[in-house]
Coordinates of N, CA and C in Angstrom, one line a residue:
M1 N -26.6 13.5 -13.2 CA -26.9 11.8 -13.4 C -27.7 11.8 -15.0
S2 N -27.1 11.1 -15.6 CA -28.1 10.6 -17.2 C -28.5 8.9 -16.4
R3 N -30.0 9.2 -16.9 CA -30.2 7.8 -16.9 C -30.9 7.3 -18.4
R4 N -31.3 5.6 -18.8 CA -31.5 5.2 -19.5 C -33.2 6.0 -19.7
P5 N -33.4 6.0 -21.4 CA -34.2 6.8 -21.1 C -35.5 5.7 -21.5
D6 N -36.7 7.1 -21.8 CA -38.1 6.0 -21.9 C -39.0 6.2 -22.3
L7 N -40.2 5.8 -22.5 CA -41.0 6.1 -23.6 C -42.5 6.5 -22.6
V8 N -43.5 7.1 -23.1 CA -44.1 7.0 -22.0 C -45.4 7.2 -23.1
Q9 N -46.6 7.2 -22.7 CA -47.9 7.2 -23.1 C -48.7 7.6 -22.8
L10 N -48.8 9.2 -23.5 CA -50.1 9.9 -23.0 C -51.3 10.5 -23.8
G11 N -52.0 10.5 -23.4 CA -53.3 10.1 -24.5 C -52.5 9.0 -25.8
D12 N -52.6 9.3 -27.0 CA -52.8 8.7 -28.0 C -51.3 8.9 -28.7
R13 N -50.5 9.4 -27.8 CA -48.9 9.4 -28.6 C -48.0 9.0 -27.6
I14 N -47.0 8.7 -28.8 CA -45.9 7.9 -27.6 C -45.0 8.9 -27.6
W15 N -43.8 9.2 -25.9 CA -43.5 10.2 -25.7 C -41.9 9.9 -25.9
Y16 N -40.5 10.0 -26.1 CA -39.8 9.9 -26.0 C -38.8 10.7 -24.8
L17 N -38.4 10.2 -23.1 CA -37.7 11.2 -22.6 C -36.2 10.7 -22.1
P18 N -35.0 11.4 -22.4 CA -33.8 11.1 -22.5 C -33.3 10.6 -21.0
D19 N -34.0 10.8 -20.5 CA -33.5 10.3 -19.3 C -34.0 10.5 -18.2
G20 N -35.2 9.4 -18.8 CA -36.1 8.5 -18.4 C -36.9 9.0 -17.5
M21 N -38.2 8.0 -16.9 CA -39.2 8.7 -15.7 C -38.4 8.6 -14.4
I22 N -37.8 8.4 -14.4 CA -37.3 8.7 -12.9 C -36.9 10.3 -12.5
E23 N -36.2 10.7 -13.7 CA -35.4 11.9 -13.5 C -36.2 12.9 -14.1
L24 N -37.7 12.4 -14.1 CA -38.5 13.9 -15.4 C -39.6 14.7 -14.1
R25 N -38.3 16.1 -13.9 CA -39.1 17.1 -13.2 C -39.3 18.2 -13.9
C26 N -39.9 19.1 -12.5 CA -41.0 19.8 -13.1 C -39.9 21.1 -13.1
I27 N -40.7 22.3 -15.0 CA -39.4 23.0 -15.3 C -40.1 24.3 -14.9
A28 N -40.3 24.2 -13.9 CA -41.0 26.0 -13.3 C -39.8 26.5 -12.5
R29 N -39.8 27.7 -12.9 CA -39.0 28.6 -12.7 C -39.6 29.0 -10.4
V30 N -38.6 28.8 -10.2 CA -38.6 29.8 -8.8 C -37.9 30.9 -8.2
V31 N -39.2 31.4 -8.3 CA -39.1 32.8 -8.1 C -37.5 33.7 -6.9
Q32 N -38.1 32.8 -6.0 CA -37.8 33.5 -5.4 C -35.6 32.9 -4.7
K33 N -35.6 32.1 -6.0 CA -34.5 30.9 -5.9 C -33.8 31.0 -7.5
R34 N -34.4 31.3 -7.8 CA -33.8 31.5 -9.4 C -32.9 30.6 -10.1
R35 N -34.6 29.6 -9.4 CA -33.3 28.2 -10.4 C -34.8 27.5 -10.8
R36 N -34.4 26.0 -11.4 CA -35.5 25.4 -11.3 C -36.5 24.8 -10.3
C37 N -37.5 24.6 -10.4 CA -38.1 23.9 -9.6 C -37.7 22.6 -9.7
R38 N -36.7 21.7 -8.1 CA -36.2 20.3 -8.3 C -37.7 19.3 -7.6
N39 N -38.8 18.9 -8.0 CA -39.8 18.4 -7.6 C -40.5 17.5 -8.5
A40 N -40.3 16.5 -8.3 CA -40.8 15.4 -9.1 C -41.8 15.4 -10.1
V41 N -42.1 15.1 -11.2 CA -43.6 15.5 -12.2 C -44.8 14.5 -11.1
E42 N -43.8 13.8 -11.4 CA -45.1 11.9 -10.9 C -44.7 11.9 -9.4
T43 N -46.5 12.1 -9.0 CA -45.5 12.0 -7.1 C -46.0 10.6 -6.3
S44 N -46.6 9.9 -7.5 CA -46.6 8.3 -6.6 C -46.7 7.7 -7.9
Q45 N -47.2 6.7 -8.1 CA -47.2 5.5 -9.3 C -48.7 5.9 -9.9
M46 N -48.6 6.7 -10.6 CA -50.1 6.8 -11.5 C -50.1 6.0 -13.0
A47 N -49.1 5.2 -12.9 CA -49.7 4.3 -14.8 C -49.0 3.2 -14.1
G48 N -48.3 2.0 -15.2 CA -47.6 0.8 -15.3 C -47.3 0.4 -16.8
W49 N -46.3 0.0 -16.7 CA -45.2 -0.7 -17.9 C -46.3 -2.0 -18.3
T50 N -45.7 -1.2 -19.4 CA -46.4 -2.5 -20.9 C -45.9 -2.4 -22.1
Q51 N -45.9 -3.5 -23.2 CA -45.4 -3.6 -24.1 C -46.5 -3.5 -25.4
L52 N -45.9 -2.4 -26.0 CA -46.9 -2.3 -27.2 C -45.9 -2.8 -28.7
R53 N -46.5 -3.5 -29.2 CA -45.7 -4.5 -30.8 C -46.6 -3.6 -31.9
S54 N -45.6 -3.7 -32.8 CA -46.1 -3.2 -34.4 C -45.4 -3.8 -35.4
D55 N -45.6 -3.7 -36.5 CA -44.7 -4.5 -37.4 C -42.7 -4.2 -37.0
R56 N -42.8 -3.4 -36.4 CA -41.3 -3.2 -35.9 C -40.5 -3.2 -35.4
G57 N -41.8 -4.0 -34.4 CA -40.5 -4.8 -33.1 C -41.5 -4.6 -32.1
L58 N -41.0 -4.4 -30.7 CA -41.7 -4.7 -29.3 C -41.0 -2.9 -28.7
I59 N -42.3 -2.7 -28.3 CA -41.6 -1.6 -27.2 C -41.3 -1.9 -25.6
T60 N -41.5 -0.8 -24.8 CA -42.2 -1.0 -23.4 C -41.7 0.6 -23.3
V61 N -44.0 0.9 -22.6 CA -44.3 2.0 -22.5 C -44.4 2.2 -20.7
Y62 N -44.6 3.4 -20.6 CA -45.2 3.9 -19.2 C -46.1 4.4 -19.5
D63 N -47.6 3.6 -19.1 CA -48.8 3.9 -20.0 C -50.1 5.0 -18.9
C64 N -49.5 5.7 -19.5 CA -50.6 6.6 -18.3 C -52.0 7.2 -19.4
G65 N -51.9 5.8 -19.9 CA -53.6 6.1 -21.2 C -55.3 6.6 -19.5
G66 N -54.5 5.9 -18.2 CA -56.2 6.0 -17.9 C -56.2 7.4 -17.5
L67 N -55.3 8.6 -17.5 CA -54.7 9.6 -16.2 C -55.8 10.8 -17.4
D68 N -56.8 11.5 -15.9 CA -57.3 12.2 -16.5 C -57.0 13.5 -17.5
D69 N -57.5 14.4 -18.3 CA -57.3 16.1 -19.5 C -56.0 16.4 -18.4
A70 N -56.3 16.7 -17.6 CA -55.7 17.7 -17.0 C -54.0 17.5 -16.4
T71 N -54.3 16.2 -15.7 CA -52.5 15.6 -15.6 C -52.0 15.3 -16.3
V72 N -52.8 14.7 -17.8 CA -52.4 14.6 -18.9 C -51.6 16.5 -19.0
R73 N -51.8 16.9 -19.3 CA -51.8 18.3 -19.3 C -50.7 18.9 -19.2
R74 N -50.4 18.4 -17.6 CA -49.6 19.1 -16.6 C -48.2 17.9 -16.4
W75 N -48.2 17.2 -16.7 CA -47.4 16.3 -17.1 C -46.6 16.5 -18.5
L76 N -47.7 16.9 -19.8 CA -46.6 17.6 -21.0 C -46.2 18.8 -20.7
E77 N -46.8 19.8 -19.9 CA -46.5 21.1 -19.6 C -45.2 20.7 -18.5
Q78 N -44.6 19.6 -18.4 CA -43.5 18.7 -17.4 C -44.2 20.0 -16.0
H79 N -44.8 20.2 -15.0 CA -45.4 20.9 -13.5 C -45.1 19.7 -12.6
C80 N -45.1 20.3 -11.4 CA -45.5 19.2 -10.3 C -46.7 19.8 -9.9
T81 N -46.7 19.5 -9.6 CA -48.7 19.9 -8.4 C -48.4 21.5 -8.1
V82 N -47.4 21.2 -7.4 CA -46.9 23.1 -7.0 C -47.3 24.1 -7.9
H83 N -46.7 23.2 -9.1 CA -46.8 24.7 -9.8 C -47.4 24.6 -11.4
D84 N -49.2 23.8 -10.9 CA -50.2 23.5 -12.0 C -50.9 25.0 -12.1
S85 N -50.4 25.5 -12.5 CA -50.8 26.6 -12.6 C -50.5 27.7 -13.6
P86 N -51.6 28.6 -14.9 CA -51.1 29.0 -15.9 C -49.8 30.4 -15.7
D87 N -49.8 30.7 -14.3 CA -49.4 31.4 -14.1 C -47.9 31.5 -13.7
A88 N -47.6 30.2 -14.0 CA -45.9 29.0 -13.6 C -45.3 29.6 -14.6
V89 N -44.2 29.9 -14.9 CA -42.9 30.5 -15.3 C -41.9 29.5 -15.4
D90 N -41.8 28.7 -16.2 CA -40.6 28.2 -17.5 C -39.2 28.7 -16.8
F91 N -38.8 27.6 -16.1 CA -36.9 27.5 -16.6 C -36.5 27.6 -17.0
S92 N -37.6 26.1 -18.2 CA -36.4 25.4 -19.4 C -37.1 24.8 -20.2
A93 N -37.1 24.4 -21.5 CA -38.3 24.0 -22.5 C -38.4 22.2 -21.4
P94 N -40.1 21.5 -21.6 CA -39.9 20.1 -21.4 C -38.9 19.6 -22.7
E95 N -38.8 18.3 -21.7 CA -37.5 17.5 -22.5 C -37.7 16.6 -23.2
W96 N -39.4 16.3 -23.3 CA -40.6 16.0 -24.2 C -39.5 15.5 -25.5
E97 N -39.9 14.7 -26.2 CA -39.8 14.5 -27.6 C -40.9 13.1 -27.9
P98 N -41.3 14.1 -29.4 CA -42.2 12.3 -29.6 C -41.1 11.3 -30.4
F99 N -42.5 10.3 -30.1 CA -41.0 9.0 -29.9 C -41.5 9.0 -31.6
D100 N -40.1 8.5 -32.7 CA -39.4 8.0 -33.8 C -39.3 6.5 -33.7
P101 N -39.9 6.3 -34.1 CA -39.1 4.8 -34.2 C -37.5 4.4 -34.8
V102 N -37.8 5.4 -35.9 CA -36.2 5.5 -36.6 C -35.2 6.5 -36.1
R103 N -35.7 7.3 -35.4 CA -34.3 8.1 -34.3 C -34.4 7.5 -33.5
H104 N -34.9 6.6 -32.6 CA -34.9 6.1 -31.1 C -34.9 4.5 -32.2
T105 N -33.8 4.2 -32.3 CA -33.9 2.6 -32.9 C -33.6 1.6 -31.2
D106 N -32.9 2.7 -30.4 CA -32.6 2.2 -28.9 C -33.3 1.4 -29.0
M107 N -34.8 2.1 -28.6 CA -35.9 2.1 -27.4 C -36.5 0.4 -28.0
V108 N -36.5 0.5 -30.1 CA -37.2 -0.9 -30.4 C -36.1 -2.4 -30.5
T109 N -37.1 -3.3 -30.1 CA -37.0 -4.7 -29.5 C -37.4 -5.5 -31.4
T110 N -36.9 -5.9 -32.1 CA -37.2 -6.8 -33.1 C -37.5 -7.9 -33.0
L111 N -38.9 -8.2 -33.9 CA -39.6 -9.4 -33.2 C -39.3 -10.5 -33.6
D112 N -37.2 -10.5 -34.6 CA -36.5 -11.6 -34.9 C -36.1 -11.7 -33.2
A113 N -35.7 -10.6 -33.1 CA -34.0 -10.4 -31.4 C -35.3 -11.0 -30.7
Q114 N -36.4 -10.8 -30.9 CA -37.5 -10.7 -29.2 C -37.6 -12.3 -29.8
I115 N -37.6 -13.2 -30.7 CA -38.2 -14.7 -30.6 C -36.8 -15.3 -30.3
D116 N -35.7 -14.7 -30.4 CA -34.7 -15.1 -30.4 C -34.1 -15.2 -29.1
A117 N -34.5 -14.3 -27.9 CA -34.3 -14.4 -27.2 C -35.6 -15.5 -26.1
Y118 N -36.4 -15.4 -26.7 CA -37.4 -16.6 -26.4 C -37.2 -17.4 -26.2
A119 N -36.6 -18.3 -27.7 CA -36.0 -19.4 -27.7 C -34.7 -20.0 -27.0
R120 N -33.8 -19.1 -26.6 CA -32.8 -19.1 -25.7 C -33.3 -20.0 -24.2
Q121 N -34.6 -18.8 -24.1 CA -35.3 -18.7 -22.7 C -35.7 -19.7 -22.8
L122 N -36.1 -20.5 -23.3 CA -37.2 -21.7 -23.7 C -35.8 -23.1 -23.2
R123 N -34.4 -23.0 -24.0 CA -33.6 -23.8 -24.2 C -32.9 -24.0 -22.3
D124 N -32.4 -22.6 -22.2 CA -31.0 -22.7 -21.0 C -32.5 -23.2 -20.4
G125 N -30.7 -24.1 -19.6 CA -31.1 -25.1 -18.0 C -31.4 -26.7 -18.8
V126 N -32.1 -26.9 -19.6 CA -32.9 -27.4 -20.2 C -32.6 -29.3 -19.7
T127 N -32.9 -30.0 -19.1 CA -32.0 -31.4 -18.6 C -32.6 -32.0 -19.2
G128 N -32.9 -33.3 -18.0 CA -33.2 -34.9 -18.9 C -34.1 -34.8 -18.1
D129 N -34.4 -34.3 -17.2 CA -35.9 -34.5 -15.7 C -36.8 -33.3 -16.0
W130 N -37.9 -33.5 -16.2 CA -39.0 -32.7 -16.3 C -38.8 -31.8 -15.1
R131 N -39.0 -30.6 -15.0 CA -38.9 -29.6 -14.2 C -39.6 -28.5 -14.7
P132 N -40.8 -27.8 -13.0 CA -41.4 -26.7 -13.2 C -40.8 -25.0 -14.6
W133 N -41.2 -24.7 -15.2 CA -40.1 -23.4 -16.3 C -41.6 -22.0 -15.7
Y134 N -40.3 -21.4 -15.4 CA -41.4 -20.0 -15.0 C -40.7 -18.6 -15.9
P135 N -41.3 -18.3 -17.4 CA -40.3 -17.8 -18.3 C -41.0 -16.4 -17.8
S136 N -39.7 -15.7 -17.7 CA -39.6 -14.0 -17.9 C -40.5 -13.5 -18.6
P137 N -41.1 -12.3 -17.5 CA -42.1 -11.4 -19.1 C -41.1 -11.3 -20.2
M138 N -41.3 -10.9 -21.3 CA -40.7 -9.9 -22.7 C -40.7 -8.9 -23.1

């Protein structure tokens, strides 16, 4: 099952995950069964989603900036907590790719597109009556 891609910030780098966070599975080899481990890399919500902006636009990232160095290393090695050891043998290569805004353009919302979306949201449903307005987060 292919999911939408996600961006993840680990340390000072942003990484692209083609199948997203939900599908991020351990890549260690289960020796007895001769297959890839099926455990998730993340076992509980360890971080949160945030938006980053630059002159290229906005991106939404899973921000793991608060994780300790050992957890960041485990994530980059794409191992679950069971296979977090130097003795683990990998079944396949990690799925991480360094984020490249030129190559991964579908992950970047341009500032003009964001402004247009906000303007549409601001005008949507406006009537002659004064009513509460609760804009959705951009």
